[in-house]
Coordinates of C-alpha atoms in Angstrom, one line a residue:
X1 CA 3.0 -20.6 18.3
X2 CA 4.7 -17.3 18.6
X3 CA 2.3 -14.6 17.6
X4 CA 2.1 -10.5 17.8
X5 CA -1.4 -10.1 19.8
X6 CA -3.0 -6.7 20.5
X7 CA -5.7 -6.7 23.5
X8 CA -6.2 -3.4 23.7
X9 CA -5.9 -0.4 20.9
X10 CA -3.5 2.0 20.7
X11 CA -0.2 2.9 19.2
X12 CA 2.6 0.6 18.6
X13 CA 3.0 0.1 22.3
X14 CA 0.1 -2.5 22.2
X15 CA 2.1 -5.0 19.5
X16 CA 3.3 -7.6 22.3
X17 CA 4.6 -10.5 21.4
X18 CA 2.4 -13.7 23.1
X19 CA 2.2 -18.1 23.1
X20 CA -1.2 -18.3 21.3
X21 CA -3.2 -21.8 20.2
X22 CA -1.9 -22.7 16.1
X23 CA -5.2 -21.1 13.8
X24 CA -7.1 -24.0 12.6
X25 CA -8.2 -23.7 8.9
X26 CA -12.2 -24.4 8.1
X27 CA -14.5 -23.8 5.6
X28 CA -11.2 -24.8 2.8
X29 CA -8.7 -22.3 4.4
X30 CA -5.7 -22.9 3.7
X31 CA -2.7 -23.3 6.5
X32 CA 0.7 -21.5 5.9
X33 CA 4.0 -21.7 7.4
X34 CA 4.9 -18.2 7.5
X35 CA 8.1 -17.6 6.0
X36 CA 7.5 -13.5 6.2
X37 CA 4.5 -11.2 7.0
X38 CA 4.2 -8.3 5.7
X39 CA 3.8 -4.5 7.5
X40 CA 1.8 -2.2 5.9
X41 CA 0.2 1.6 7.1
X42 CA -2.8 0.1 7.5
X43 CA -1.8 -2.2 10.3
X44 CA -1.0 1.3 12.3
X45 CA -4.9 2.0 11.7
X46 CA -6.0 -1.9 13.0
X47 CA -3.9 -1.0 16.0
X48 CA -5.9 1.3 17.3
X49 CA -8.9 0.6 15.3
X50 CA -9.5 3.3 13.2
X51 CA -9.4 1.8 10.2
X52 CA -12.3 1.0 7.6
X53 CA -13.8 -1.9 9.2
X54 CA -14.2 -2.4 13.1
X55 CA -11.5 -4.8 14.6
X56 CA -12.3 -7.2 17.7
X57 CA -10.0 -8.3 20.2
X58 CA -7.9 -10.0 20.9
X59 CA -6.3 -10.1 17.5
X60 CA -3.4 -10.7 15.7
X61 CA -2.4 -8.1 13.0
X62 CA -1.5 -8.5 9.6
X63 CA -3.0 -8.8 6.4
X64 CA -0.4 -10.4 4.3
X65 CA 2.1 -13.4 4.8
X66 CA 4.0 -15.4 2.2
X67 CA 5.5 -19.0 2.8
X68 CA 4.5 -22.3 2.3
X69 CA 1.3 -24.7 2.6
X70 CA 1.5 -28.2 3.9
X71 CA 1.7 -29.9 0.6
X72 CA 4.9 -27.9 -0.1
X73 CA 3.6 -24.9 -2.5
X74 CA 4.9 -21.4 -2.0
X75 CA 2.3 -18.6 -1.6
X76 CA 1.7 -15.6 -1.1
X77 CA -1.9 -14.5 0.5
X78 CA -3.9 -11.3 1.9
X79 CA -5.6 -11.9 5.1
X80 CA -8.3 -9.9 7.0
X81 CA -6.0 -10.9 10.3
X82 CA -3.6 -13.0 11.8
X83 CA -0.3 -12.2 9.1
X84 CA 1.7 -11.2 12.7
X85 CA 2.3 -14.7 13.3
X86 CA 4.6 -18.2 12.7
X87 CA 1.7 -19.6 11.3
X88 CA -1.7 -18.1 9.4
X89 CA -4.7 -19.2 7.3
X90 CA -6.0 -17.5 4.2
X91 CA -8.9 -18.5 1.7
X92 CA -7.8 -20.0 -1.7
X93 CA -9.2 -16.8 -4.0
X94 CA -7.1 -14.6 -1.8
X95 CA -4.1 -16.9 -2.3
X96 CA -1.4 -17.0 -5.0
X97 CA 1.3 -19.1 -6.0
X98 CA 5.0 -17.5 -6.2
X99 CA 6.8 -17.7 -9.2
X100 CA 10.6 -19.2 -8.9
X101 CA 13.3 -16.8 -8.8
X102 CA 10.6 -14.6 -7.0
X103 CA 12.0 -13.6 -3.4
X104 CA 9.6 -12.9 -0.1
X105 CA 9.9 -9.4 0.2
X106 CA 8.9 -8.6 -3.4
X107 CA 6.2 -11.8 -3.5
X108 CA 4.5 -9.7 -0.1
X109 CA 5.1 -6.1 -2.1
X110 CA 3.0 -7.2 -5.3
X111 CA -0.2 -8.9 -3.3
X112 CA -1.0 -5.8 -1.3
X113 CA 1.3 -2.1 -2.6
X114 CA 1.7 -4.0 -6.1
X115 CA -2.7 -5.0 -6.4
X116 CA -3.3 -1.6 -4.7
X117 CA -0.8 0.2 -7.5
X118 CA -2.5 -1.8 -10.4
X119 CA -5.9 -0.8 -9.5
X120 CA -5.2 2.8 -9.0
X121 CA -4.0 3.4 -12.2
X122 CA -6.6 0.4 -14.1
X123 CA -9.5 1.1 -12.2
X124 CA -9.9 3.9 -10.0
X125 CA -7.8 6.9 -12.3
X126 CA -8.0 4.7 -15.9
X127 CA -4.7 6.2 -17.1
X128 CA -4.5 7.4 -20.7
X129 CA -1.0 7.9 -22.6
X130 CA 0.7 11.0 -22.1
X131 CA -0.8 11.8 -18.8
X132 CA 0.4 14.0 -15.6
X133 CA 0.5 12.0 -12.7
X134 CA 1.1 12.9 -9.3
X135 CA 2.1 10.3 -6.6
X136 CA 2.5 11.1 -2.9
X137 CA 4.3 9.2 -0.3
X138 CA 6.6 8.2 -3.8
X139 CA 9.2 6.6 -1.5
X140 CA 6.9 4.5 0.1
X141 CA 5.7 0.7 -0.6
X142 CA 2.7 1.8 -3.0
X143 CA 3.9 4.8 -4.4
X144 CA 7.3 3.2 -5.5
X145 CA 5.7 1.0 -7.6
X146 CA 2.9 3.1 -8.5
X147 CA 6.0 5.4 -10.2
X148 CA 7.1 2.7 -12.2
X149 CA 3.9 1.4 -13.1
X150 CA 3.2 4.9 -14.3
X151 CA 5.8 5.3 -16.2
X152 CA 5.5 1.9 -18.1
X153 CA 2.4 2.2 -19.2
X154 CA 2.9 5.4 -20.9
X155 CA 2.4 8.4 -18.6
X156 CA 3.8 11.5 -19.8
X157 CA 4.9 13.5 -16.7
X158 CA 5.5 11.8 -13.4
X159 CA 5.5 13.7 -10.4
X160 CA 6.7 12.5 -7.1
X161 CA 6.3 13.9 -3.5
X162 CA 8.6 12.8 -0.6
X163 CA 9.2 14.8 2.5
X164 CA 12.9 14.2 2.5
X165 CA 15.9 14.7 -0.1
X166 CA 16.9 10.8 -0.3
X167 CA 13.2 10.0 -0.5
X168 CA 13.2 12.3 -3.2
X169 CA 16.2 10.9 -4.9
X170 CA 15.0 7.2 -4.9
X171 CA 11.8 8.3 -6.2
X172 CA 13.7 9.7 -9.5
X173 CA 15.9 7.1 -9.7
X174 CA 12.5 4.8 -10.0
X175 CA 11.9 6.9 -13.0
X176 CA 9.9 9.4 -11.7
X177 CA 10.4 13.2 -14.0
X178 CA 10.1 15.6 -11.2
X179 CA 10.3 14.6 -7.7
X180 CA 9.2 18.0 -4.6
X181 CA 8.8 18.5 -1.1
X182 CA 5.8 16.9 0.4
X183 CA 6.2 19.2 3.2
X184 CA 5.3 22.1 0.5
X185 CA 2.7 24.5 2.7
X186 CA 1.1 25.4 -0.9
X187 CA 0.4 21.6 -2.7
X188 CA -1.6 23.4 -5.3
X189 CA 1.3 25.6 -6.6
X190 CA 4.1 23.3 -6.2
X191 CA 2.4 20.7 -8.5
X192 CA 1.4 23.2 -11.0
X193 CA 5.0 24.7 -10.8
X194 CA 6.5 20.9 -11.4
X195 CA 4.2 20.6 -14.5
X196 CA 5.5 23.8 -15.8
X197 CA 2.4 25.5 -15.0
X198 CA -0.3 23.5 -16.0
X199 CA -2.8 22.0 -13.9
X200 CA -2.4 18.1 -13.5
X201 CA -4.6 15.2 -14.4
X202 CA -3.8 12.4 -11.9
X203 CA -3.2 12.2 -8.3
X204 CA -2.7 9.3 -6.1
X205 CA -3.2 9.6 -2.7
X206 CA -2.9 8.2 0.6
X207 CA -2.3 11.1 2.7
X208 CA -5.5 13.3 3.4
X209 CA -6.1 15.7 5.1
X210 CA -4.4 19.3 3.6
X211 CA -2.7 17.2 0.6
X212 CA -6.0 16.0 -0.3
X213 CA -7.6 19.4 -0.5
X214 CA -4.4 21.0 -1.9
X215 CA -4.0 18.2 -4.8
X216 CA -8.1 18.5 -6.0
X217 CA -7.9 21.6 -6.3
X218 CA -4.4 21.1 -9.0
X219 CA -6.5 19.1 -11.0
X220 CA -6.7 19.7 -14.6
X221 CA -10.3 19.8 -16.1
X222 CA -11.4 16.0 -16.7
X223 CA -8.2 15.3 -13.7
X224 CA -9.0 12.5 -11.0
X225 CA -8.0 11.9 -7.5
X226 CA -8.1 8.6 -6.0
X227 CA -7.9 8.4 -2.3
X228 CA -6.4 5.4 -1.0
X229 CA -5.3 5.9 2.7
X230 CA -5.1 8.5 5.8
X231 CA -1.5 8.4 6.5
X232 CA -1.7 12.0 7.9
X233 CA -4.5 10.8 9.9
X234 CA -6.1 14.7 8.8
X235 CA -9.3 14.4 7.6
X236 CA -10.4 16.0 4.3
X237 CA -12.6 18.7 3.9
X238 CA -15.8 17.5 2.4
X239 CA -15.4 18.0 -1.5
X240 CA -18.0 19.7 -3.3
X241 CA -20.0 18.1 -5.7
X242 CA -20.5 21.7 -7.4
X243 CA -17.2 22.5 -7.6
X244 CA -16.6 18.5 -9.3
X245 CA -19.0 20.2 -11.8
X246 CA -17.9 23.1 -12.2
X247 CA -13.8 22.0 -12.8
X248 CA -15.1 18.8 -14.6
X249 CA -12.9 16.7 -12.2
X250 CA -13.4 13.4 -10.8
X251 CA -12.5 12.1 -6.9
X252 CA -12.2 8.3 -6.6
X253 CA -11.5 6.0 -3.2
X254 CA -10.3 3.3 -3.3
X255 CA -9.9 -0.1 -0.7
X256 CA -7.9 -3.3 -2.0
X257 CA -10.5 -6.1 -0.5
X258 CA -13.3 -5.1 -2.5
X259 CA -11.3 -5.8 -5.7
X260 CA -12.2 -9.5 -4.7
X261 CA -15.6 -9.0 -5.5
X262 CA -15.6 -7.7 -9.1
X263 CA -16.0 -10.3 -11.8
X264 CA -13.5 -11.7 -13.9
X265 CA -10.8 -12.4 -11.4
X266 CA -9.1 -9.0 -11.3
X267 CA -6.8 -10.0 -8.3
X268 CA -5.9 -12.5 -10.4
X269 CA -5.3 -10.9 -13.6
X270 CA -2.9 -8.0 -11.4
X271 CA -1.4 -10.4 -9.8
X272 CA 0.2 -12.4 -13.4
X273 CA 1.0 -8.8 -14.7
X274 CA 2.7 -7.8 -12.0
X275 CA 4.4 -11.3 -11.4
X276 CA 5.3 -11.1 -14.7
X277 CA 6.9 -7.2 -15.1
X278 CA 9.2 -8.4 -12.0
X279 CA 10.4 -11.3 -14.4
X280 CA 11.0 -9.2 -17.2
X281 CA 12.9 -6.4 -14.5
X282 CA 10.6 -4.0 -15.4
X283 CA 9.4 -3.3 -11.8
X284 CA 11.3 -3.7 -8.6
X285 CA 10.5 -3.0 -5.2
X286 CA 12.5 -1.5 -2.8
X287 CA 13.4 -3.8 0.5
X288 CA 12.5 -1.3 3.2
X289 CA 13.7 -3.0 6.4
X290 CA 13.4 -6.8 7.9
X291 CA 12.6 -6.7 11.3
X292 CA 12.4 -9.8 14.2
X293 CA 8.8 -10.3 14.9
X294 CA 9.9 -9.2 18.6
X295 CA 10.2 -6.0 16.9
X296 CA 7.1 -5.6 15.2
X297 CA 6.6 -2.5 17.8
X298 CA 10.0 -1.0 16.8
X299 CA 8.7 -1.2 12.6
X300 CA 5.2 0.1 13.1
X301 CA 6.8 3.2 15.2
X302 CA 9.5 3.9 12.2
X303 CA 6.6 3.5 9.7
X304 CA 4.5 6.3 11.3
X305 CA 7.6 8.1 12.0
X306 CA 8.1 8.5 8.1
X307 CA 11.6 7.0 8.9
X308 CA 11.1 4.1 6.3
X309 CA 11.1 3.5 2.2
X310 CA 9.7 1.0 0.4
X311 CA 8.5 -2.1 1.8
X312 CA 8.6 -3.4 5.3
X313 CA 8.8 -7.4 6.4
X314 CA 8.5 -9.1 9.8
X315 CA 10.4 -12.1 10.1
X316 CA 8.2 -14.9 12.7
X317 CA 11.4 -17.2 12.9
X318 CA 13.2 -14.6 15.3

């Protein structure tokens, strides 16, 4: 089958397309015809292995694919590995049927941005009405939804950061109240200055680095910060637990897989909401480019150029 293999790390100059064996499913995995495979940020960290968890090679990248399994159902699933491809396998608890009327692009945008959006605001930040929340990298495939989501369950102020003026745009016509420069030198003051001078109690973030330091330190006494990715590829500086104390504020991380292993079937539970706000047109998600899986190199180097919204597809048939 037609596959995008990586045998050694680096940027997107090592996504090259190869002729590799079908993946045969075991231990109850489930076969999928891939119909389109998902691209997100962290497949620019697998690529030159610096993301959470150690990659071997070779591999095939891609941790989500949606299409259909030999007895004719239409899923979507998050995979470890292997998304890159015309065909992948994926365990049943990490696999979910797709709704009718539900197209590929938005089915691969709920499973990954969508259960990473949910959780954020659920789990890591537990958002209470009438809150200030800030959301960085607004344009992108998590923090578009993340705005709506916001917004629909009751958030008072919703601040967005984008680092261009269309960015900026599409992040208020999602429904977010103030949308600034992400390119700001001074994080702290621009978010206090959107909030009309107060101090803010949520921020999502997958930046790092000098956003990450900037943003604590615009919390609001009792404010959290859940950290969710390293787009900037900065590191933090090491936060404090003193000063935690001393502002009464709360930082959170937060990595989608271990969602699997709380009780109760979380994934699950995200996944119907979120299935079901798309039915009722309360969320969308913003198509952010369909690319060949020739030119998987092409979408991972727009991704890290920032020259992308909302959420990105490979298609395995071309």
């Amino acid at each position: 089958m037609r596959a995008i293999q990586i045998t050694g790390f680096g940027g997107p100059e090592v996504l090259v397309q190869a002729e590799i064996p079908d993946p045969a499913p075991r231990d109850g995995e489930l076969l999928i015809e891939v119909s389109r495979a998902g691209v997100n940020y962290a497949d620019t960290h697998q690529a030159e292995n610096s993301y959470l968890s150690e990659t071997a090679l070779p591999v095939v990248p891609g941790g989500e694919v949606v299409g259909r399994t030999p007895d004719g159902r239409r899923v979507v699933a998050m995979l470890a590995s292997g998304g890159y491809a015309e065909r992948a396998v994926a365990r049943p608890p990490q696999t979910f049927d797709v709704p009718d009327g539900v197209d590929d692009t938005t089915a691969l945008s709920m499973v990954v941005q969508g259960a990473t959006a949910w959780l954020l605001l659920r789990k890591s930040v537990h958002l209470e009405p009438g809150e200030t929340v800030v959301v960085h990298a607004a344009a992108g495939g998590v923090g578009s939804i993340v705005v709506q989501l916001a917004k629909a369950w009751g958030a008072g102020t919703v601040i967005a950061t984008a680092s261009t003026e269309d960015k900026r745009k599409l992040a208020l016509d999602l429904g977010a109240d103030v949308a600034v420069d992400s390119t700001a030198e001074d994080m702290t003051a621009v978010l206090r200055e959107a909030n009309g001078g107060r101090r803010v109690d949520v921020v999502l973030d997958m930046t790092g680095g000098r956003v990450t330091d900037q943003s604590v330190a615009a919390l609001a006494p009792f404010g959290r910060l859940a950290f969710y990715g390293m787009a900037s590829r900065e590191t933090p500086n090491p936060v404090k637990p003193a000063n935690l104390l001393r502002h009464s504020t709360a930082v959170a991380g937060m990595w989608l897989p271990h969602a699997y292993l709380l009780p109760g079937n979380v994934m699950g539970v995200a996944m119907a909401e979120l299935f079901a706000l798309v039915g009722e047109d309360r969320l969308r998600v913003v198509p952010g480019g369909e690319y060949p899986l020739s030119q998987a190199r092409r979408a991972h180097e727009d991704l890290r150029a920032r020259r992308t919204t909302g959420k990105l597809v490979l298609d395995p048939s071309r």
